[in-house]
PDB file of C-alpha atoms in Angstrom:
ATOM      1  CA  MET A   1     109.300 115.102 108.374  1.00  0.00           C
ATOM      2  CA  THR A   2     106.879 116.937 106.110  1.00  0.00           C
ATOM      3  CA  THR A   3     103.890 115.071 104.740  1.00  0.00           C
ATOM      4  CA  ASP A   4     104.595 115.752 101.025  1.00  0.00           C
ATOM      5  CA  ILE A   5     107.444 113.271 100.688  1.00  0.00           C
ATOM      6  CA  THR A   6     107.462 109.517 100.190  1.00  0.00           C
ATOM      7  CA  GLU A   7     109.218 107.398 102.808  1.00  0.00           C
ATOM      8  CA  ILE A   8     111.054 104.182 101.942  1.00  0.00           C
ATOM      9  CA  THR A   9     112.431 101.861 104.613  1.00  0.00           C
ATOM     10  CA  VAL A  10     114.735  98.972 103.732  1.00  0.00           C
ATOM     11  CA  ILE A  11     115.523  96.204 106.263  1.00  0.00           C
ATOM     12  CA  GLY A  12     117.542  93.013 105.937  1.00  0.00           C
ATOM     13  CA  ASP A  13     120.820  91.218 106.505  1.00  0.00           C
ATOM     14  CA  ASP A  14     123.851  93.400 105.903  1.00  0.00           C
ATOM     15  CA  ASP A  15     125.634  92.952 102.587  1.00  0.00           C
ATOM     16  CA  THR A  16     127.673  94.960 100.106  1.00  0.00           C
ATOM     17  CA  GLY A  17     126.048  96.991  97.366  1.00  0.00           C
ATOM     18  CA  LEU A  18     122.591  97.302  98.940  1.00  0.00           C
ATOM     19  CA  ILE A  19     122.496 101.094  98.928  1.00  0.00           C
ATOM     20  CA  ALA A  20     123.642 101.316  95.317  1.00  0.00           C
ATOM     21  CA  ARG A  21     121.006  98.859  94.077  1.00  0.00           C
ATOM     22  CA  VAL A  22     118.130 100.720  95.744  1.00  0.00           C
ATOM     23  CA  THR A  23     119.253 104.233  94.850  1.00  0.00           C
ATOM     24  CA  SER A  24     119.928 103.215  91.230  1.00  0.00           C
ATOM     25  CA  LEU A  25     116.369 101.932  90.896  1.00  0.00           C
ATOM     26  CA  LEU A  26     115.016 105.230  92.197  1.00  0.00           C
ATOM     27  CA  PHE A  27     117.258 107.267  89.867  1.00  0.00           C
ATOM     28  CA  GLU A  28     116.093 105.304  86.840  1.00  0.00           C
ATOM     29  CA  ARG A  29     112.489 106.198  87.677  1.00  0.00           C
ATOM     30  CA  GLY A  30     113.102 109.929  88.029  1.00  0.00           C
ATOM     31  CA  ILE A  31     112.837 109.970  91.814  1.00  0.00           C
ATOM     32  CA  ASN A  32     114.839 112.555  93.743  1.00  0.00           C
ATOM     33  CA  ILE A  33     116.342 111.472  97.075  1.00  0.00           C
ATOM     34  CA  GLU A  34     116.022 114.274  99.629  1.00  0.00           C
ATOM     35  CA  ASP A  35     117.353 112.414 102.669  1.00  0.00           C
ATOM     36  CA  LEU A  36     119.092 109.082 103.212  1.00  0.00           C
ATOM     37  CA  ASP A  37     120.136 107.495 106.480  1.00  0.00           C
ATOM     38  CA  GLN A  38     121.539 104.004 106.962  1.00  0.00           C
ATOM     39  CA  ALA A  39     122.837 101.944 109.848  1.00  0.00           C
ATOM     40  CA  VAL A  40     123.794  98.401 110.805  1.00  0.00           C
ATOM     41  CA  ARG A  41     123.158  96.946 114.267  1.00  0.00           C
ATOM     42  CA  ASP A  42     123.581  93.288 115.279  1.00  0.00           C
ATOM     43  CA  GLY A  43     123.918  92.351 111.610  1.00  0.00           C
ATOM     44  CA  VAL A  44     120.646  94.037 110.652  1.00  0.00           C
ATOM     45  CA  PHE A  45     120.886  96.595 107.845  1.00  0.00           C
ATOM     46  CA  ARG A  46     118.482  99.527 107.795  1.00  0.00           C
ATOM     47  CA  MET A  47     118.177 102.312 105.254  1.00  0.00           C
ATOM     48  CA  TYR A  48     115.638 105.124 105.373  1.00  0.00           C
ATOM     49  CA  LEU A  49     115.019 107.357 102.366  1.00  0.00           C
ATOM     50  CA  ALA A  50     112.843 110.458 102.080  1.00  0.00           C
ATOM     51  CA  VAL A  51     112.169 110.937  98.374  1.00  0.00           C
ATOM     52  CA  ASP A  52     110.258 113.245  96.050  1.00  0.00           C
ATOM     53  CA  THR A  53     108.032 111.180  93.757  1.00  0.00           C
ATOM     54  CA  SER A  54     106.146 114.113  92.231  1.00  0.00           C
ATOM     55  CA  GLU A  55     107.987 113.791  88.891  1.00  0.00           C
ATOM     56  CA  MET A  56     108.657 110.050  88.781  1.00  0.00           C
ATOM     57  CA  VAL A  57     108.136 108.303  85.456  1.00  0.00           C
ATOM     58  CA  CYS A  58     106.056 105.412  86.814  1.00  0.00           C
ATOM     59  CA  THR A  59     102.914 104.896  88.865  1.00  0.00           C
ATOM     60  CA  GLU A  60     102.886 104.424  92.631  1.00  0.00           C
ATOM     61  CA  GLU A  61     101.791 100.808  92.198  1.00  0.00           C
ATOM     62  CA  THR A  62     104.644 100.141  89.765  1.00  0.00           C
ATOM     63  CA  LEU A  63     107.181 101.605  92.174  1.00  0.00           C
ATOM     64  CA  ARG A  64     105.855  99.411  94.992  1.00  0.00           C
ATOM     65  CA  GLU A  65     106.124  96.331  92.761  1.00  0.00           C
ATOM     66  CA  ASP A  66     109.621  97.211  91.514  1.00  0.00           C
ATOM     67  CA  LEU A  67     110.928  97.796  95.030  1.00  0.00           C
ATOM     68  CA  SER A  68     109.266  94.614  96.257  1.00  0.00           C
ATOM     69  CA  GLU A  69     110.891  92.601  93.459  1.00  0.00           C
ATOM     70  CA  LEU A  70     114.273  94.159  94.214  1.00  0.00           C
ATOM     71  CA  GLY A  71     113.765  93.350  97.883  1.00  0.00           C
ATOM     72  CA  ASP A  72     113.006  89.731  97.065  1.00  0.00           C
ATOM     73  CA  ASP A  73     116.136  89.568  94.885  1.00  0.00           C
ATOM     74  CA  LEU A  74     118.344  91.003  97.646  1.00  0.00           C
ATOM     75  CA  GLY A  75     116.619  89.366 100.614  1.00  0.00           C
ATOM     76  CA  LEU A  76     115.338  92.713 101.898  1.00  0.00           C
ATOM     77  CA  ASP A  77     112.030  93.901 103.289  1.00  0.00           C
ATOM     78  CA  VAL A  78     111.092  97.184 101.577  1.00  0.00           C
ATOM     79  CA  GLN A  79     108.271  99.384 102.889  1.00  0.00           C
ATOM     80  CA  VAL A  80     106.933 102.366 100.912  1.00  0.00           C
ATOM     81  CA  ARG A  81     104.691 105.044 102.401  1.00  0.00           C
ATOM     82  CA  PHE A  82     103.323 107.628  99.984  1.00  0.00           C
ATOM     83  CA  PRO A  83     101.893 110.916 101.329  1.00  0.00           C
ATOM     84  CA  ALA A  84      98.320 109.734 100.767  1.00  0.00           C
ATOM     85  CA  ASP A  85      99.013 106.631 102.869  1.00  0.00           C
ATOM     86  CA  ARG A  86      99.221 108.829 105.959  1.00  0.00           C
ATOM     87  CA  ASP A  87      95.884 110.648 105.648  1.00  0.00           C
ATOM     88  CA  SER A  88      94.369 108.557 108.462  1.00  0.00           C
ATOM     89  CA  GLN A  89      97.083 107.474 110.869  1.00  0.00           C
ATOM     90  CA  GLN A  90      96.869 104.261 112.873  1.00  0.00           C
ATOM     91  CA  ILE A  91      98.382 103.886 116.344  1.00  0.00           C
ATOM     92  CA  ALA A  92      99.475 100.692 118.056  1.00  0.00           C
ATOM     93  CA  VAL A  93      99.841 101.016 121.831  1.00  0.00           C
ATOM     94  CA  LEU A  94     102.191  98.543 123.507  1.00  0.00           C
ATOM     95  CA  VAL A  95     101.572  97.866 127.203  1.00  0.00           C
ATOM     96  CA  THR A  96     102.585  95.644 130.094  1.00  0.00           C
ATOM     97  CA  LYS A  97     100.627  96.051 133.355  1.00  0.00           C
ATOM     98  CA  GLU A  98     100.515  99.771 134.253  1.00  0.00           C
ATOM     99  CA  SER A  99      97.334 101.393 132.969  1.00  0.00           C
ATOM    100  CA  HIS A 100      97.812 105.151 133.441  1.00  0.00           C
ATOM    101  CA  CYS A 101      99.416 105.943 130.061  1.00  0.00           C
ATOM    102  CA  LEU A 102      97.005 103.735 128.114  1.00  0.00           C
ATOM    103  CA  GLU A 103      94.095 105.361 129.928  1.00  0.00           C
ATOM    104  CA  ALA A 104      95.335 108.832 128.923  1.00  0.00           C
ATOM    105  CA  MET A 105      95.659 107.725 125.299  1.00  0.00           C
ATOM    106  CA  PHE A 106      92.144 106.289 125.269  1.00  0.00           C
ATOM    107  CA  GLU A 107      90.629 109.398 126.870  1.00  0.00           C
ATOM    108  CA  ALA A 108      92.288 111.682 124.323  1.00  0.00           C
ATOM    109  CA  TRP A 109      91.146 109.419 121.490  1.00  0.00           C
ATOM    110  CA  ALA A 110      87.568 109.301 122.796  1.00  0.00           C
ATOM    111  CA  ASN A 111      87.551 113.115 122.984  1.00  0.00           C
ATOM    112  CA  ASP A 112      88.824 113.468 119.377  1.00  0.00           C
ATOM    113  CA  GLU A 113      92.072 115.042 120.566  1.00  0.00           C
ATOM    114  CA  LEU A 114      94.502 112.777 118.708  1.00  0.00           C
ATOM    115  CA  GLY A 115      93.616 113.166 115.043  1.00  0.00           C
ATOM    116  CA  ALA A 116      94.408 109.474 114.605  1.00  0.00           C
ATOM    117  CA  ASP A 117      92.918 106.102 115.516  1.00  0.00           C
ATOM    118  CA  ILE A 118      94.097 103.652 118.142  1.00  0.00           C
ATOM    119  CA  GLY A 119      93.836 100.557 115.990  1.00  0.00           C
ATOM    120  CA  VAL A 120      95.236  97.941 118.357  1.00  0.00           C
ATOM    121  CA  VAL A 121      96.664  97.412 121.844  1.00  0.00           C
ATOM    122  CA  ILE A 122      99.455  94.857 122.124  1.00  0.00           C
ATOM    123  CA  GLY A 123     100.693  93.555 125.467  1.00  0.00           C
ATOM    124  CA  ASN A 124     103.275  91.141 126.796  1.00  0.00           C
ATOM    125  CA  HIS A 125     100.734  90.355 129.554  1.00  0.00           C
ATOM    126  CA  ASP A 126      96.944  90.360 129.341  1.00  0.00           C
ATOM    127  CA  ASP A 127      96.306  92.569 132.404  1.00  0.00           C
ATOM    128  CA  LEU A 128      95.057  95.535 130.356  1.00  0.00           C
ATOM    129  CA  GLN A 129      92.870  93.583 127.958  1.00  0.00           C
ATOM    130  CA  PRO A 130      89.675  94.631 129.820  1.00  0.00           C
ATOM    131  CA  LEU A 131      90.574  98.313 129.392  1.00  0.00           C
ATOM    132  CA  ALA A 132      91.081  97.839 125.649  1.00  0.00           C
ATOM    133  CA  GLU A 133      87.803  95.931 125.383  1.00  0.00           C
ATOM    134  CA  HIS A 134      86.024  98.767 127.209  1.00  0.00           C
ATOM    135  CA  TYR A 135      87.002 101.043 124.318  1.00  0.00           C
ATOM    136  CA  ASP A 136      86.226  98.321 121.756  1.00  0.00           C
ATOM    137  CA  VAL A 137      89.850  98.140 120.597  1.00  0.00           C
ATOM    138  CA  PRO A 138      91.426  94.765 119.664  1.00  0.00           C
ATOM    139  CA  PHE A 139      93.938  93.426 122.201  1.00  0.00           C
ATOM    140  CA  HIS A 140      96.674  90.906 121.454  1.00  0.00           C
ATOM    141  CA  ASP A 141      98.903  89.232 124.049  1.00  0.00           C
ATOM    142  CA  ILE A 142     102.291  88.422 122.484  1.00  0.00           C
ATOM    143  CA  GLY A 143     104.082  87.466 125.712  1.00  0.00           C
ATOM    144  CA  ASP A 144     104.922  84.077 127.158  1.00  0.00           C
ATOM    145  CA  GLU A 145     104.372  83.208 130.830  1.00  0.00           C
ATOM    146  CA  GLY A 146     107.373  85.315 131.798  1.00  0.00           C
ATOM    147  CA  GLY A 147     106.337  88.239 129.623  1.00  0.00           C
ATOM    148  CA  GLN A 148     108.958  87.677 126.942  1.00  0.00           C
ATOM    149  CA  GLN A 149     107.601  89.101 123.699  1.00  0.00           C
ATOM    150  CA  ASN A 150     107.270  87.267 120.401  1.00  0.00           C
ATOM    151  CA  GLU A 151     108.684  89.827 117.973  1.00  0.00           C
ATOM    152  CA  ASP A 152     107.675  87.896 114.871  1.00  0.00           C
ATOM    153  CA  GLU A 153     104.069  88.050 116.056  1.00  0.00           C
ATOM    154  CA  LEU A 154     104.518  91.719 116.935  1.00  0.00           C
ATOM    155  CA  LEU A 155     105.712  92.565 113.423  1.00  0.00           C
ATOM    156  CA  GLU A 156     102.850  90.607 111.893  1.00  0.00           C
ATOM    157  CA  LEU A 157     100.327  92.569 113.974  1.00  0.00           C
ATOM    158  CA  LEU A 158     101.917  95.917 113.147  1.00  0.00           C
ATOM    159  CA  ALA A 159     101.671  95.053 109.454  1.00  0.00           C
ATOM    160  CA  GLU A 160      98.131  93.681 109.778  1.00  0.00           C
ATOM    161  CA  TYR A 161      96.870  96.884 111.395  1.00  0.00           C
ATOM    162  CA  ASP A 162      98.908  99.072 109.008  1.00  0.00           C
ATOM    163  CA  VAL A 163     100.459 100.941 111.916  1.00  0.00           C
ATOM    164  CA  ASP A 164     101.903 104.431 111.435  1.00  0.00           C
ATOM    165  CA  LEU A 165     102.962 105.117 115.036  1.00  0.00           C
ATOM    166  CA  ILE A 166     103.915 102.804 117.907  1.00  0.00           C
ATOM    167  CA  VAL A 167     103.396 104.167 121.416  1.00  0.00           C
ATOM    168  CA  LEU A 168     105.109 102.395 124.305  1.00  0.00           C
ATOM    169  CA  ALA A 169     102.728 103.103 127.187  1.00  0.00           C
ATOM    170  CA  ARG A 170     105.002 101.781 129.964  1.00  0.00           C
ATOM    171  CA  TYR A 171     105.869  98.737 127.889  1.00  0.00           C
ATOM    172  CA  MET A 172     108.534  96.992 129.917  1.00  0.00           C
ATOM    173  CA  ARG A 173     110.416  95.240 127.147  1.00  0.00           C
ATOM    174  CA  ILE A 174     113.275  96.298 124.872  1.00  0.00           C
ATOM    175  CA  LEU A 175     112.573  96.201 121.142  1.00  0.00           C
ATOM    176  CA  SER A 176     115.259  94.683 118.937  1.00  0.00           C
ATOM    177  CA  PRO A 177     116.785  96.438 115.895  1.00  0.00           C
ATOM    178  CA  ASN A 178     114.566  94.267 113.703  1.00  0.00           C
ATOM    179  CA  VAL A 179     111.560  96.202 115.027  1.00  0.00           C
ATOM    180  CA  VAL A 180     113.125  99.596 115.711  1.00  0.00           C
ATOM    181  CA  PHE A 181     114.723  99.887 112.277  1.00  0.00           C
ATOM    182  CA  ARG A 182     111.393  99.240 110.547  1.00  0.00           C
ATOM    183  CA  TYR A 183     109.698 102.067 112.430  1.00  0.00           C
ATOM    184  CA  GLU A 184     112.527 104.588 112.776  1.00  0.00           C
ATOM    185  CA  ASP A 185     111.267 107.865 114.318  1.00  0.00           C
ATOM    186  CA  ARG A 186     107.806 106.298 114.603  1.00  0.00           C
ATOM    187  CA  ILE A 187     108.140 104.720 118.065  1.00  0.00           C
ATOM    188  CA  ILE A 188     107.573 106.924 121.122  1.00  0.00           C
ATOM    189  CA  ASN A 189     108.368 105.802 124.656  1.00  0.00           C
ATOM    190  CA  VAL A 190     107.969 107.446 128.053  1.00  0.00           C
ATOM    191  CA  HIS A 191     110.688 106.907 130.657  1.00  0.00           C
ATOM    192  CA  PRO A 192     110.387 107.784 134.372  1.00  0.00           C
ATOM    193  CA  SER A 193     113.437 110.027 134.609  1.00  0.00           C
ATOM    194  CA  LEU A 194     114.848 113.225 133.184  1.00  0.00           C
ATOM    195  CA  LEU A 195     116.961 111.525 130.544  1.00  0.00           C
ATOM    196  CA  PRO A 196     119.861 111.132 130.040  1.00  0.00           C
ATOM    197  CA  ALA A 197     119.908 110.575 133.830  1.00  0.00           C
ATOM    198  CA  PHE A 198     118.852 107.160 135.095  1.00  0.00           C
ATOM    199  CA  PRO A 199     118.230 105.140 131.916  1.00  0.00           C
ATOM    200  CA  GLY A 200     117.070 101.546 132.114  1.00  0.00           C
ATOM    201  CA  ALA A 201     115.079  99.853 134.831  1.00  0.00           C
ATOM    202  CA  GLU A 202     114.111 101.224 138.267  1.00  0.00           C
ATOM    203  CA  ALA A 203     114.646 104.877 137.360  1.00  0.00           C
ATOM    204  CA  TYR A 204     112.618 106.229 140.298  1.00  0.00           C
ATOM    205  CA  ARG A 205     114.586 104.040 142.697  1.00  0.00           C
ATOM    206  CA  GLN A 206     117.834 105.287 141.186  1.00  0.00           C
ATOM    207  CA  ALA A 207     116.693 108.885 141.680  1.00  0.00           C
ATOM    208  CA  ILE A 208     116.003 108.264 145.380  1.00  0.00           C
ATOM    209  CA  GLU A 209     119.339 106.517 145.888  1.00  0.00           C
ATOM    210  CA  GLU A 210     121.216 109.377 144.198  1.00  0.00           C
ATOM    211  CA  GLY A 211     119.448 111.947 146.381  1.00  0.00           C
ATOM    212  CA  VAL A 212     118.138 114.145 143.584  1.00  0.00           C
ATOM    213  CA  ARG A 213     115.951 117.098 144.554  1.00  0.00           C
ATOM    214  CA  VAL A 214     114.137 117.225 141.216  1.00  0.00           C
ATOM    215  CA  ALA A 215     113.046 114.162 139.246  1.00  0.00           C
ATOM    216  CA  GLY A 216     110.846 113.805 136.221  1.00  0.00           C
ATOM    217  CA  VAL A 217     109.801 111.941 133.109  1.00  0.00           C
ATOM    218  CA  THR A 218     110.839 111.982 129.441  1.00  0.00           C
ATOM    219  CA  ALA A 219     108.963 111.100 126.263  1.00  0.00           C
ATOM    220  CA  HIS A 220     111.384 110.269 123.471  1.00  0.00           C
ATOM    221  CA  TYR A 221     111.768 108.488 120.172  1.00  0.00           C
ATOM    222  CA  VAL A 222     113.060 104.941 120.476  1.00  0.00           C
ATOM    223  CA  THR A 223     116.403 103.996 118.962  1.00  0.00           C
ATOM    224  CA  THR A 224     118.528 100.877 119.219  1.00  0.00           C
ATOM    225  CA  ASP A 225     120.394 102.491 122.139  1.00  0.00           C
ATOM    226  CA  LEU A 226     118.409 102.034 125.360  1.00  0.00           C
ATOM    227  CA  ASP A 227     116.723 105.279 126.478  1.00  0.00           C
ATOM    228  CA  GLN A 228     119.071 107.335 124.305  1.00  0.00           C
ATOM    229  CA  GLY A 229     116.625 108.415 121.608  1.00  0.00           C
ATOM    230  CA  PRO A 230     115.797 112.031 120.703  1.00  0.00           C
ATOM    231  CA  ILE A 231     113.891 113.758 123.505  1.00  0.00           C
ATOM    232  CA  ILE A 232     110.477 115.228 122.678  1.00  0.00           C
ATOM    233  CA  THR A 233     108.879 116.332 125.963  1.00  0.00           C
ATOM    234  CA  GLN A 234     109.798 116.329 129.647  1.00  0.00           C
ATOM    235  CA  ARG A 235     108.059 117.012 132.953  1.00  0.00           C
ATOM    236  CA  ALA A 236     109.573 117.521 136.417  1.00  0.00           C
ATOM    237  CA  PHE A 237     108.554 117.273 140.074  1.00  0.00           C
ATOM    238  CA  ASP A 238     110.135 117.889 143.483  1.00  0.00           C
ATOM    239  CA  VAL A 239     111.522 115.012 145.533  1.00  0.00           C
ATOM    240  CA  PRO A 240     111.039 115.486 149.318  1.00  0.00           C
ATOM    241  CA  ASP A 241     113.688 114.338 151.788  1.00  0.00           C
ATOM    242  CA  ASP A 242     111.563 111.426 152.934  1.00  0.00           C
ATOM    243  CA  ALA A 243     110.324 110.356 149.487  1.00  0.00           C
ATOM    244  CA  GLU A 244     109.807 106.639 148.998  1.00  0.00           C
ATOM    245  CA  LEU A 245     109.292 104.658 145.819  1.00  0.00           C
ATOM    246  CA  ASP A 246     105.492 104.783 146.042  1.00  0.00           C
ATOM    247  CA  ASP A 247     105.650 108.565 146.504  1.00  0.00           C
ATOM    248  CA  MET A 248     107.771 108.882 143.376  1.00  0.00           C
ATOM    249  CA  LYS A 249     105.340 106.806 141.353  1.00  0.00           C
ATOM    250  CA  HIS A 250     102.369 108.787 142.680  1.00  0.00           C
ATOM    251  CA  SER A 251     104.027 112.040 141.593  1.00  0.00           C
ATOM    252  CA  GLY A 252     105.449 110.719 138.340  1.00  0.00           C
ATOM    253  CA  GLN A 253     102.718 108.623 136.786  1.00  0.00           C
ATOM    254  CA  PRO A 254     100.331 111.501 135.935  1.00  0.00           C
ATOM    255  CA  LEU A 255     103.286 113.343 134.390  1.00  0.00           C
ATOM    256  CA  GLU A 256     104.278 110.237 132.432  1.00  0.00           C
ATOM    257  CA  ALA A 257     100.827 110.147 130.856  1.00  0.00           C
ATOM    258  CA  ASP A 258     100.882 113.904 130.212  1.00  0.00           C
ATOM    259  CA  ALA A 259     104.339 113.977 128.618  1.00  0.00           C
ATOM    260  CA  LEU A 260     103.628 110.911 126.479  1.00  0.00           C
ATOM    261  CA  LEU A 261     100.331 112.294 125.213  1.00  0.00           C
ATOM    262  CA  GLU A 262     101.912 115.644 124.343  1.00  0.00           C
ATOM    263  CA  ALA A 263     104.712 113.910 122.445  1.00  0.00           C
ATOM    264  CA  VAL A 264     102.207 111.804 120.514  1.00  0.00           C
ATOM    265  CA  LYS A 265     100.227 114.895 119.522  1.00  0.00           C
ATOM    266  CA  LEU A 266     103.393 116.660 118.361  1.00  0.00           C
ATOM    267  CA  HIS A 267     104.268 113.698 116.173  1.00  0.00           C
ATOM    268  CA  LEU A 268     100.800 113.152 114.744  1.00  0.00           C
ATOM    269  CA  ASN A 269     100.418 116.833 113.889  1.00  0.00           C
ATOM    270  CA  GLY A 270     103.776 116.864 112.116  1.00  0.00           C
ATOM    271  CA  ASP A 271     105.078 119.550 114.463  1.00  0.00           C
ATOM    272  CA  VAL A 272     108.269 117.771 115.507  1.00  0.00           C
ATOM    273  CA  SER A 273     111.187 116.667 113.345  1.00  0.00           C
ATOM    274  CA  VAL A 274     114.375 114.728 114.044  1.00  0.00           C
ATOM    275  CA  HIS A 275     117.773 115.695 112.683  1.00  0.00           C
ATOM    276  CA  ARG A 276     121.086 114.180 113.758  1.00  0.00           C
ATOM    277  CA  GLY A 277     119.651 112.709 116.919  1.00  0.00           C
ATOM    278  CA  ARG A 278     117.859 115.824 118.148  1.00  0.00           C
ATOM    279  CA  THR A 279     114.286 116.949 117.856  1.00  0.00           C
ATOM    280  CA  SER A 280     113.180 120.383 116.769  1.00  0.00           C
ATOM    281  CA  VAL A 281     109.693 121.830 116.881  1.00  0.00           C
ATOM    282  CA  ARG A 282     108.232 123.642 113.927  1.00  0.00           C
ATOM    283  CA  GLU A 283     106.447 127.002 114.087  1.00  0.00           C
ATOM    284  CA  ASN A 284     103.425 125.577 115.908  1.00  0.00           C
ATOM    285  CA  GLY A 285     105.599 124.530 118.827  1.00  0.00           C
ATOM    286  CA  ASP A 286     104.408 127.273 121.123  1.00  0.00           C
ATOM    287  CA  GLU A 287     101.084 125.432 121.394  1.00  0.00           C
ATOM    288  CA  TYR A 288     102.712 122.578 123.303  1.00  0.00           C
ATOM    289  CA  GLN A 289     104.205 122.166 126.755  1.00  0.00           C
ATOM    290  CA  LEU A 290     107.593 120.664 126.039  1.00  0.00           C
ATOM    291  CA  GLY A 291     108.964 121.063 129.546  1.00  0.00           C
ATOM    292  CA  LEU A 292     107.929 123.019 132.611  1.00  0.00           C
ATOM    293  CA  PRO A 293     104.799 125.205 132.446  1.00  0.00           C
ATOM    294  CA  ASP A 294     105.245 128.906 131.726  1.00  0.00           C
ATOM    295  CA  GLU A 295     104.178 129.776 135.275  1.00  0.00           C
ATOM    296  CA  VAL A 296     107.532 128.515 136.546  1.00  0.00           C
ATOM    297  CA  ASP A 297     109.221 131.520 134.891  1.00  0.00           C
ATOM    298  CA  GLU A 298     107.706 133.748 137.583  1.00  0.00           C
ATOM    299  CA  PHE A 299     109.800 131.960 140.214  1.00  0.00           C
ATOM    300  CA  THR A 300     113.019 131.770 138.205  1.00  0.00           C
ATOM    301  CA  PRO A 301     115.500 134.554 139.025  1.00  0.00           C
ATOM    302  CA  ASP A 302     116.820 136.522 136.072  1.00  0.00           C
ATOM    303  CA  ARG A 303     119.911 137.936 137.758  1.00  0.00           C
ATOM    304  CA  PRO A 304     122.750 138.164 138.558  1.00  0.00           C
ATOM    305  CA  VAL A 305     124.309 137.192 135.217  1.00  0.00           C
ATOM    306  CA  ASP A 306     127.841 137.484 133.840  1.00  0.00           C
ATOM    307  CA  GLY A 307     128.895 140.886 132.561  1.00  0.00           C
ATOM    308  CA  ILE A 308     128.121 143.103 135.541  1.00  0.00           C
ATOM    309  CA  GLY A 309     131.815 143.441 136.400  1.00  0.00           C
ATOM    310  CA  SER A 310     132.730 144.887 133.008  1.00  0.00           C
ATOM    311  CA  VAL A 311     129.855 147.375 133.228  1.00  0.00           C
ATOM    312  CA  VAL A 312     131.128 148.629 136.599  1.00  0.00           C
ATOM    313  CA  ALA A 313     134.701 148.892 135.325  1.00  0.00           C
ATOM    314  CA  ASN A 314     133.626 150.912 132.274  1.00  0.00           C
ATOM    315  CA  ASN A 315     131.736 153.384 134.480  1.00  0.00           C
ATOM    316  CA  GLN A 316     134.728 154.165 136.719  1.00  0.00           C
TER     317      GLN A 316
END
């Protein structure tokens, strides 16, 4: 999504007439709707609008107030993000117990490689609180003794820190539609498999059991369908005959951190867009490693290919 549009996200209980009420308000204020997407999951209604407010006949503050009042009237939560709101982007990193992805994020941030700030780390356990404190970043534990997250507290924290992007750095909990819908195309996860193969838990174990020769990792946008979101970056590694689970983790974890960090940079730089469930990279895409490194091309055969038979027949 380009940075010169205003984004409006509407969340609430499903009901009739919601789309018409919101779009009518925008029309009356001279706002052009460039993109609209809506969905309902588990009774939760979500509508995302990309709009052009350059010629609207009211101020930004008035539009916020009008949409907020309409939301109160309809029982909806309405979020508005103007282009200027995204000048300095804030990241929330969600974690469980594995540190490698969070460490990569912190190192990139400390080296000024992100172009955004890590504003908060949120965990469903407190194991990584010392790492966050080392970088002087606030840490909040929203999990109970079993690690079950408190999503109301999560949403409050995301609002408090004015979060633009949520990064799941091996966060081992599923987010409900109530969270995902509010941050559509702004949640990035890394999964230890070459999706769509082996979604869900224990992906490395599944790869061993299925006898794959090549495994890998995938960074993708989060949707309400588990590990089905649009793929951004992938990395791959060989799986030896005698590979065990610890071997898979040892090979995969550095690639998890690498793929996740690359996906985050693509998003923050505005170099990746999502359309109809697929990502596409804009003209700066050749600066990124989306999959295997270019060096692999040297070992990839370029022939034989279909068509040789017709060439031979034409020469007889």
